[in-house]
Structure formats: C-alpha cells, structure tokens
mmCIF file of N, CA and C in Angstrom:
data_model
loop_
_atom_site.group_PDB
_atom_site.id
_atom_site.type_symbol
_atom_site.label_atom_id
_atom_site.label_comp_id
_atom_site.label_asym_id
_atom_site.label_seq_id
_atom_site.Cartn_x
_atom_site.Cartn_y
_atom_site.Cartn_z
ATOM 1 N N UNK A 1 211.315 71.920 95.681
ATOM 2 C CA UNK A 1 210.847 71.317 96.926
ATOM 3 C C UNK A 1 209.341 71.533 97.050
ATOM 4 N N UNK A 2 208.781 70.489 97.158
ATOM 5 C CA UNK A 2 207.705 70.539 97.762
ATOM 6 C C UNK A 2 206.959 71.197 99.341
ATOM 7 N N UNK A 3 206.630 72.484 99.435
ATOM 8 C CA UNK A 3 206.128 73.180 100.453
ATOM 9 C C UNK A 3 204.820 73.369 100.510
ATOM 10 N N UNK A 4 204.117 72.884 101.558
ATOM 11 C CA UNK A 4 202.404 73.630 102.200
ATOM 12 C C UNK A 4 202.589 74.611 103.137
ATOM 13 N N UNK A 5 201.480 75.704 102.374
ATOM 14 C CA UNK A 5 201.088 76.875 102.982
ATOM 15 C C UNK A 5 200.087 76.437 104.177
ATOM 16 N N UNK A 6 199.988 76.098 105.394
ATOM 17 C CA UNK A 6 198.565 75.709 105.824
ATOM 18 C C UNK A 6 198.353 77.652 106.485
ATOM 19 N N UNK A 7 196.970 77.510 106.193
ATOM 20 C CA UNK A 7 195.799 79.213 106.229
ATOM 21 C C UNK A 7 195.864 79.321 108.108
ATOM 22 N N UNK A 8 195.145 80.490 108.335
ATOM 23 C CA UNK A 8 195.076 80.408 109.698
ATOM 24 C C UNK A 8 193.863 79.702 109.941
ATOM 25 N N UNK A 9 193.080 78.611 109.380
ATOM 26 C CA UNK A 9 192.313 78.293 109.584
ATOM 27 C C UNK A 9 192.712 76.859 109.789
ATOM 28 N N UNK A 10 194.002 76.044 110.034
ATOM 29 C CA UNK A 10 194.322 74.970 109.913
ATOM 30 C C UNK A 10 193.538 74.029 110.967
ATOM 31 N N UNK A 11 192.610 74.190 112.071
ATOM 32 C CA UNK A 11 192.151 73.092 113.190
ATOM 33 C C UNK A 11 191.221 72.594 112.517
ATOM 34 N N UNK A 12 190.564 73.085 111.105
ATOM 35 C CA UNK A 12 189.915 72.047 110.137
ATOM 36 C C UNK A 12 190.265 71.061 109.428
ATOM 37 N N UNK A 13 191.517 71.111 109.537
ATOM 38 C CA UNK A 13 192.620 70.094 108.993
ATOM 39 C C UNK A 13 192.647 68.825 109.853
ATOM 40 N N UNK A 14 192.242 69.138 111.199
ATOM 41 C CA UNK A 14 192.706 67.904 112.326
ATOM 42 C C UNK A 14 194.179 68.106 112.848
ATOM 43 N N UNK A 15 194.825 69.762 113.077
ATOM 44 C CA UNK A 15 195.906 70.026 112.977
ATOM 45 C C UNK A 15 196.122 70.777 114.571
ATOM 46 N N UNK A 16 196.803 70.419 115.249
ATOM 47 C CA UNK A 16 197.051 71.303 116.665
ATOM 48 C C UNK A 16 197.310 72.192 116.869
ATOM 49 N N UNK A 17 198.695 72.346 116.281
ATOM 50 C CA UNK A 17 199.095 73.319 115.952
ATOM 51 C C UNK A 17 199.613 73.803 114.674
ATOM 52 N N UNK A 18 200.115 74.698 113.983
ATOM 53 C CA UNK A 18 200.571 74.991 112.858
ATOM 54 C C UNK A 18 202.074 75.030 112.614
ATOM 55 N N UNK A 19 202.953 74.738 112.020
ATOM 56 C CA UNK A 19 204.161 74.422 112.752
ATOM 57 C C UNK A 19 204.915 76.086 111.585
ATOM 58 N N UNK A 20 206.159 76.153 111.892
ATOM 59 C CA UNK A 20 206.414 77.646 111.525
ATOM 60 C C UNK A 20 207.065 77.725 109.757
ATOM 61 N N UNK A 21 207.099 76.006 109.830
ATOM 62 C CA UNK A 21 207.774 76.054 108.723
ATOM 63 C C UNK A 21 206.553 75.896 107.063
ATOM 64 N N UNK A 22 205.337 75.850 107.619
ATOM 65 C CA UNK A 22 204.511 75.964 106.781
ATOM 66 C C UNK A 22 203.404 77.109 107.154
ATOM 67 N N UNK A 23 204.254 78.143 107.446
ATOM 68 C CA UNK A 23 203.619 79.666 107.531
ATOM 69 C C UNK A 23 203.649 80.005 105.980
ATOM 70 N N UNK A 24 203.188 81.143 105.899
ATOM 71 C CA UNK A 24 203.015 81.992 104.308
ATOM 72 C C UNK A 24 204.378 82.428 103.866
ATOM 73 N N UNK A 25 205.158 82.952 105.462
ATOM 74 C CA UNK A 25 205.625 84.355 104.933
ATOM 75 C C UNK A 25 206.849 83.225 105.023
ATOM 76 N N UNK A 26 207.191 82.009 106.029
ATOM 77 C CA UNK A 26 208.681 80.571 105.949
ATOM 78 C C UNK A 26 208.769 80.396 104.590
ATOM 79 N N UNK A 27 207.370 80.021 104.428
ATOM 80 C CA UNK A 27 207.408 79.131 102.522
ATOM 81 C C UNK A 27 207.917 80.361 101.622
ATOM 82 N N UNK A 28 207.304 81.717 101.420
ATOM 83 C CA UNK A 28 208.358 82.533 100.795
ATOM 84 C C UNK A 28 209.430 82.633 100.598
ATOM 85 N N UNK A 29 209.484 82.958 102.231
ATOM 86 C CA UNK A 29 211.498 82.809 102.233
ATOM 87 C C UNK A 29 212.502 81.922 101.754
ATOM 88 N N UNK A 30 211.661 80.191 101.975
ATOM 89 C CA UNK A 30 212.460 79.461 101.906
ATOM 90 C C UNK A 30 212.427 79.300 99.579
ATOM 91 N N UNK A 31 211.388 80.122 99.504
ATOM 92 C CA UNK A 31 211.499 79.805 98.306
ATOM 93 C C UNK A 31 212.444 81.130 96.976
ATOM 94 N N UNK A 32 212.305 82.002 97.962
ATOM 95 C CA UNK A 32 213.352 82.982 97.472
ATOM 96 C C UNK A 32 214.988 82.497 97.606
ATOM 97 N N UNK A 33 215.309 82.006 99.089
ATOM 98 C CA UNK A 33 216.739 80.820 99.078
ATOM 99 C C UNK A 33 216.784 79.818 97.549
ATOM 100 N N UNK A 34 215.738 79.453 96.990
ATOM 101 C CA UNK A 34 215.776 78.484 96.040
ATOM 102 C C UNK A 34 215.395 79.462 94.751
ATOM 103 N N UNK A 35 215.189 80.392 94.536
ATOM 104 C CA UNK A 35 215.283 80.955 93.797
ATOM 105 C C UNK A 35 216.685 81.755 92.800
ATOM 106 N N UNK A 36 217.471 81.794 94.527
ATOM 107 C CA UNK A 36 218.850 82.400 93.837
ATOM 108 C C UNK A 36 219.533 81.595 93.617
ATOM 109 N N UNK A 37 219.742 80.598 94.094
ATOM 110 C CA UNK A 37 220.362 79.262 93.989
ATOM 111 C C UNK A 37 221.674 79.087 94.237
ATOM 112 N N UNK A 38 222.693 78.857 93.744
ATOM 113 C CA UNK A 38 224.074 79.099 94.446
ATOM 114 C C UNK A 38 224.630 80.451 94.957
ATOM 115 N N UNK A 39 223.730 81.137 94.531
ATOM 116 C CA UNK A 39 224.145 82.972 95.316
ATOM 117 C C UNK A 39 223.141 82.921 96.733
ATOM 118 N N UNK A 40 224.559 83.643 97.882
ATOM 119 C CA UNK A 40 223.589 83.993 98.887
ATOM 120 C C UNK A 40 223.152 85.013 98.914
ATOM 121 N N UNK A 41 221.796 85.069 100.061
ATOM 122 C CA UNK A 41 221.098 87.149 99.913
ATOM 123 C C UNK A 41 222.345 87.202 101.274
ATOM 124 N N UNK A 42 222.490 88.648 100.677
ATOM 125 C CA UNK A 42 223.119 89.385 101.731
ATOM 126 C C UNK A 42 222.300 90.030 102.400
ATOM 127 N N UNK A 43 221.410 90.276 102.219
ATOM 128 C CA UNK A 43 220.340 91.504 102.582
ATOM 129 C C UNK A 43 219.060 91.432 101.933
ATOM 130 N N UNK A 44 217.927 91.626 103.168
ATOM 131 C CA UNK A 44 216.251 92.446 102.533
ATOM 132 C C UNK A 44 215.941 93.734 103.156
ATOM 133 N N UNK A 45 215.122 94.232 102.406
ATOM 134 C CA UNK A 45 214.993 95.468 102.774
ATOM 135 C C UNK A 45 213.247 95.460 102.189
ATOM 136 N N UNK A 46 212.867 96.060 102.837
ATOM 137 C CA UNK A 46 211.042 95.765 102.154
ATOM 138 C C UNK A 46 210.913 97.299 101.364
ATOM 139 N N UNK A 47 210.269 98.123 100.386
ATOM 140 C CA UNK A 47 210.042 99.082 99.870
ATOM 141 C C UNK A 47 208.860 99.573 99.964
ATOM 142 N N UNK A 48 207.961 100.793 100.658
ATOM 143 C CA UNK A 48 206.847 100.430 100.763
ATOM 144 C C UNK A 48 206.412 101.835 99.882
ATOM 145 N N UNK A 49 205.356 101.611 99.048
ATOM 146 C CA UNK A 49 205.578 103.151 98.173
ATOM 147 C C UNK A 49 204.840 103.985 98.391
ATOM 148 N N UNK A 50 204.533 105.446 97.786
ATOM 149 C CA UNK A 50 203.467 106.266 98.705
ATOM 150 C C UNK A 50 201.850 105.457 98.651
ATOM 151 N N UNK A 51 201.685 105.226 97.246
ATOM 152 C CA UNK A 51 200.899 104.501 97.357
ATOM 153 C C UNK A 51 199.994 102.892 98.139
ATOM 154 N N UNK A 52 201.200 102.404 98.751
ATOM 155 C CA UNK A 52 200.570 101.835 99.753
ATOM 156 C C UNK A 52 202.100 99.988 99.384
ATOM 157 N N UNK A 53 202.196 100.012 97.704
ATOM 158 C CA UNK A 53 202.366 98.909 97.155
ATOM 159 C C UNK A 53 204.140 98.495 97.793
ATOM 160 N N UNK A 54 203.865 96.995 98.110
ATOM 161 C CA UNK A 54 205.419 96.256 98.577
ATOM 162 C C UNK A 54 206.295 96.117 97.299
ATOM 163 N N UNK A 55 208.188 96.761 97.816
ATOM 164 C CA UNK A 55 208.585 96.105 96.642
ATOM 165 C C UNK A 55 209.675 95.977 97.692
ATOM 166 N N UNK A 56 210.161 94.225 97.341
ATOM 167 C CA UNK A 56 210.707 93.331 98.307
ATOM 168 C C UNK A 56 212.516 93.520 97.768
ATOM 169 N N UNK A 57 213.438 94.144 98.213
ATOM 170 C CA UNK A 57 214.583 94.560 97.630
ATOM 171 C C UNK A 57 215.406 93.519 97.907
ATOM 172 N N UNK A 58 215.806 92.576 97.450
ATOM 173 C CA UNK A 58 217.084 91.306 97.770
ATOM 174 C C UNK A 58 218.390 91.585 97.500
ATOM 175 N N UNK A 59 219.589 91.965 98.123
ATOM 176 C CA UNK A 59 220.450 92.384 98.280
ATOM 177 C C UNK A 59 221.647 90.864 98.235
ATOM 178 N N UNK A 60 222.340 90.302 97.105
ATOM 179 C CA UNK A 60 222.728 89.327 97.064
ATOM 180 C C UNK A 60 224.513 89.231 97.107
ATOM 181 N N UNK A 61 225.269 88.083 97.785
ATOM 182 C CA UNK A 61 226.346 88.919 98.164
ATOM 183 C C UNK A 61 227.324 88.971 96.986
ATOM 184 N N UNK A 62 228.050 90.159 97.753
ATOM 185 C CA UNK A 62 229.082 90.716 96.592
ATOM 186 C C UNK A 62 230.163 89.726 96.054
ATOM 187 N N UNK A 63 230.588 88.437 96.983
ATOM 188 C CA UNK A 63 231.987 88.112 96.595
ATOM 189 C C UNK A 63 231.041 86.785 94.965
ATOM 190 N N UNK A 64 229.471 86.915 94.986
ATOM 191 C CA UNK A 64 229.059 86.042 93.916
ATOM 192 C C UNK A 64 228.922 86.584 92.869
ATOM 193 N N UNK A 65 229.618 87.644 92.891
ATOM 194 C CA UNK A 65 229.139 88.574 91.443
ATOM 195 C C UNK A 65 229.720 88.395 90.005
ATOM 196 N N UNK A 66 230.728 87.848 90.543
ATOM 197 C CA UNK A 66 231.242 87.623 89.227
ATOM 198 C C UNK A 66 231.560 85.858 89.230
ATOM 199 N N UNK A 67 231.068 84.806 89.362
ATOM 200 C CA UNK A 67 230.940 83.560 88.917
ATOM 201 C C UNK A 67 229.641 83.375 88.413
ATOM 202 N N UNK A 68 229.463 82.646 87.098
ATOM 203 C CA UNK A 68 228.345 81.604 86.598
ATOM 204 C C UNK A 68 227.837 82.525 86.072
ATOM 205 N N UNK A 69 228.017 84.125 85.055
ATOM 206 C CA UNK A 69 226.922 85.428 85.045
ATOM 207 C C UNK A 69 225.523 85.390 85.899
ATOM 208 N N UNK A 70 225.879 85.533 87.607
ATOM 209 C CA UNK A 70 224.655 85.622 87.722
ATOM 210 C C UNK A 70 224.341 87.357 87.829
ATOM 211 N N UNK A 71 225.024 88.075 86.917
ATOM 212 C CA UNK A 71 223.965 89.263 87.067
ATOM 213 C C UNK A 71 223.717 89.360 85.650
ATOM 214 N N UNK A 72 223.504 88.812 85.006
ATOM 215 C CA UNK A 72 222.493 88.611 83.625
ATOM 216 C C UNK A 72 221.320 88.021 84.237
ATOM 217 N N UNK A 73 221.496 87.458 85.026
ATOM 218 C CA UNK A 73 220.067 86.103 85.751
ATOM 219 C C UNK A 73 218.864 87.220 87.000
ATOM 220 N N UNK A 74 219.308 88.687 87.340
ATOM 221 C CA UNK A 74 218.937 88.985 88.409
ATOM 222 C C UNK A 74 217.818 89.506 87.594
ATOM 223 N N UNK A 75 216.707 89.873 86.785
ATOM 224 C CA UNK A 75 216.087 90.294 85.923
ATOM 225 C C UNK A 75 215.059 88.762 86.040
ATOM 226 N N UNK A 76 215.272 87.544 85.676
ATOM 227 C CA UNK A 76 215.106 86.243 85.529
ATOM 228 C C UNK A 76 214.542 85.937 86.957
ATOM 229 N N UNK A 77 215.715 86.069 87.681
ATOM 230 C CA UNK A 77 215.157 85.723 89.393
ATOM 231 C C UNK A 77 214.079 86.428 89.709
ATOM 232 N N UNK A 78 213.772 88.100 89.330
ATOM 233 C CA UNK A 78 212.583 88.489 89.743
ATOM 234 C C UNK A 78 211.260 88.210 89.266
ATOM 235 N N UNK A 79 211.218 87.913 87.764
ATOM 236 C CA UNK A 79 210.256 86.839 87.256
ATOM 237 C C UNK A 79 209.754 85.771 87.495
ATOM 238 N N UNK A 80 210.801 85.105 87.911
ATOM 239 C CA UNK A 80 210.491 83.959 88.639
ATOM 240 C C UNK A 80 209.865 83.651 89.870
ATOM 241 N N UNK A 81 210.099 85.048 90.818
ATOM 242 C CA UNK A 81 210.073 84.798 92.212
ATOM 243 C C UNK A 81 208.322 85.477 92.092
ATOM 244 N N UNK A 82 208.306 86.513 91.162
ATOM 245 C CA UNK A 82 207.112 86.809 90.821
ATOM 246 C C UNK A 82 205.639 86.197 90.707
ATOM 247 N N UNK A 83 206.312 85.250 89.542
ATOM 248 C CA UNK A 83 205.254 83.613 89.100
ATOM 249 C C UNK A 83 205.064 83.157 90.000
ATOM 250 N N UNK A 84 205.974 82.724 91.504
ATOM 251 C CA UNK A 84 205.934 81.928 92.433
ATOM 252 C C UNK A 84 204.925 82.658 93.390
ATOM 253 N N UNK A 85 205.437 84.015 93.870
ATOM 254 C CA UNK A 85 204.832 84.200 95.103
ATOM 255 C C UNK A 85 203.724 85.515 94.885
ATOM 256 N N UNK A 86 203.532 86.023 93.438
ATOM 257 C CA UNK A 86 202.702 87.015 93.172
ATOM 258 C C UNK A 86 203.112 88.488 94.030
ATOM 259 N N UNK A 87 204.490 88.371 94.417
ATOM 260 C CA UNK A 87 205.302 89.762 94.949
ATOM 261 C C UNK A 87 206.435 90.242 94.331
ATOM 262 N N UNK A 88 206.342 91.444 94.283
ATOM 263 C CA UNK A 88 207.689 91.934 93.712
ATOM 264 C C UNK A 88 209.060 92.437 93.764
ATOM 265 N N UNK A 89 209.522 91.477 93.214
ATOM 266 C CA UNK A 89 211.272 92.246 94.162
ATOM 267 C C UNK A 89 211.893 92.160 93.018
ATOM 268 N N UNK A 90 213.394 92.794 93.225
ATOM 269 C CA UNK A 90 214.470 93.135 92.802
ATOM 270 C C UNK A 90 215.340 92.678 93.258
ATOM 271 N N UNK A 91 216.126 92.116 92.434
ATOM 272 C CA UNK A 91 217.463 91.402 92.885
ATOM 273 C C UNK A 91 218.644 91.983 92.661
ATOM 274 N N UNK A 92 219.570 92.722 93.766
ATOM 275 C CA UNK A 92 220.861 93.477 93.444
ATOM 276 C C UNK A 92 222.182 93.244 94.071
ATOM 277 N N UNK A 93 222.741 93.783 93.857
ATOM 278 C CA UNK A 93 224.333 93.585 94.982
ATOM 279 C C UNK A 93 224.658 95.192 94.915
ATOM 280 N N UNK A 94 224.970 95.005 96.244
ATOM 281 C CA UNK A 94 225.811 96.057 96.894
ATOM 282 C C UNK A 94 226.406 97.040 96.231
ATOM 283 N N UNK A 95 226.111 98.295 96.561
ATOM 284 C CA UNK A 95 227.060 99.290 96.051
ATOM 285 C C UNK A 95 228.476 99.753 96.590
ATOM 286 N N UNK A 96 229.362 99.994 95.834
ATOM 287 C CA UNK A 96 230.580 99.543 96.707
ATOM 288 C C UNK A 96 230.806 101.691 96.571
#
C-alpha cells in the first residue's frame, strides 16, 4: 500500500490540517499489520534499554502458530520491518 508520512511541518503543503492516518507513528503501525500478513499481533510492548535504545517487541497470536510455518518467517518479519521503518523489533508468540 501506498502510505504518506506528512512532517509536522505540513501548512507548507497547502494542508489544514494533518489527518491521523498519515502520522509517522499510523503509517508504522499500519505497516507492521502488513508486515505479518495473515498472522494477527496479539500484543506490543516497547523495550527501552539502559542505554537509551527502542526495541519494539510484537507479540503475535498463539492460535497462528502453527499454520503456513510462520515461525520460520518471524526472523524475516523483523528484517523486513527493519528495511521499512529503520526500528527494531522482534516478532514472538506467547509463552504458554
């Protein structure tokens, strides 16, 4: 899908307002949803380390764990989501 980030600087655009779905942090989200693709997140959790650095924890649900190997793919998804949004997460399911 095609998504714009507009900056907080958008009234140079000729823009009124900024609408929510082309915020920074919408377009992420909506691009992490398209990242897992037929698996839903069950859960985020943000990681913040002593050092200061984000690591974005995606918690994906349990009853998808075993169709299509997507936990060979959760390694893949974080690469991907990486390339996309220059942040880092981990993609897991639930500990039972």
């Amino acid at each position: 899908a095609n998504r714009t980030i507009l900056d907080k600087n958008f009234r140079r655009k000729g823009l009124q307002v900024r609408p929510r779905s082309r915020t920074l942090t919408s377009v992420h989200e909506a691009m992490l949803e398209d990242v897992v693709g037929p698996t839903e997140i069950f859960g985020k959790r943000t990681r913040i380390g002593v050092d200061g650095s984000k690591l974005l924890k995606v918690v994906l649900d349990p009853k998808d764990k075993d169709k299509e190997n997507v936990e060979t793919k959760l390694a893949t998804y974080a690469a991907v989501y990486k390339k996309l949004t220059n942040k880092e997460a981990v993609f897991q399911f639930p500990e039972v």
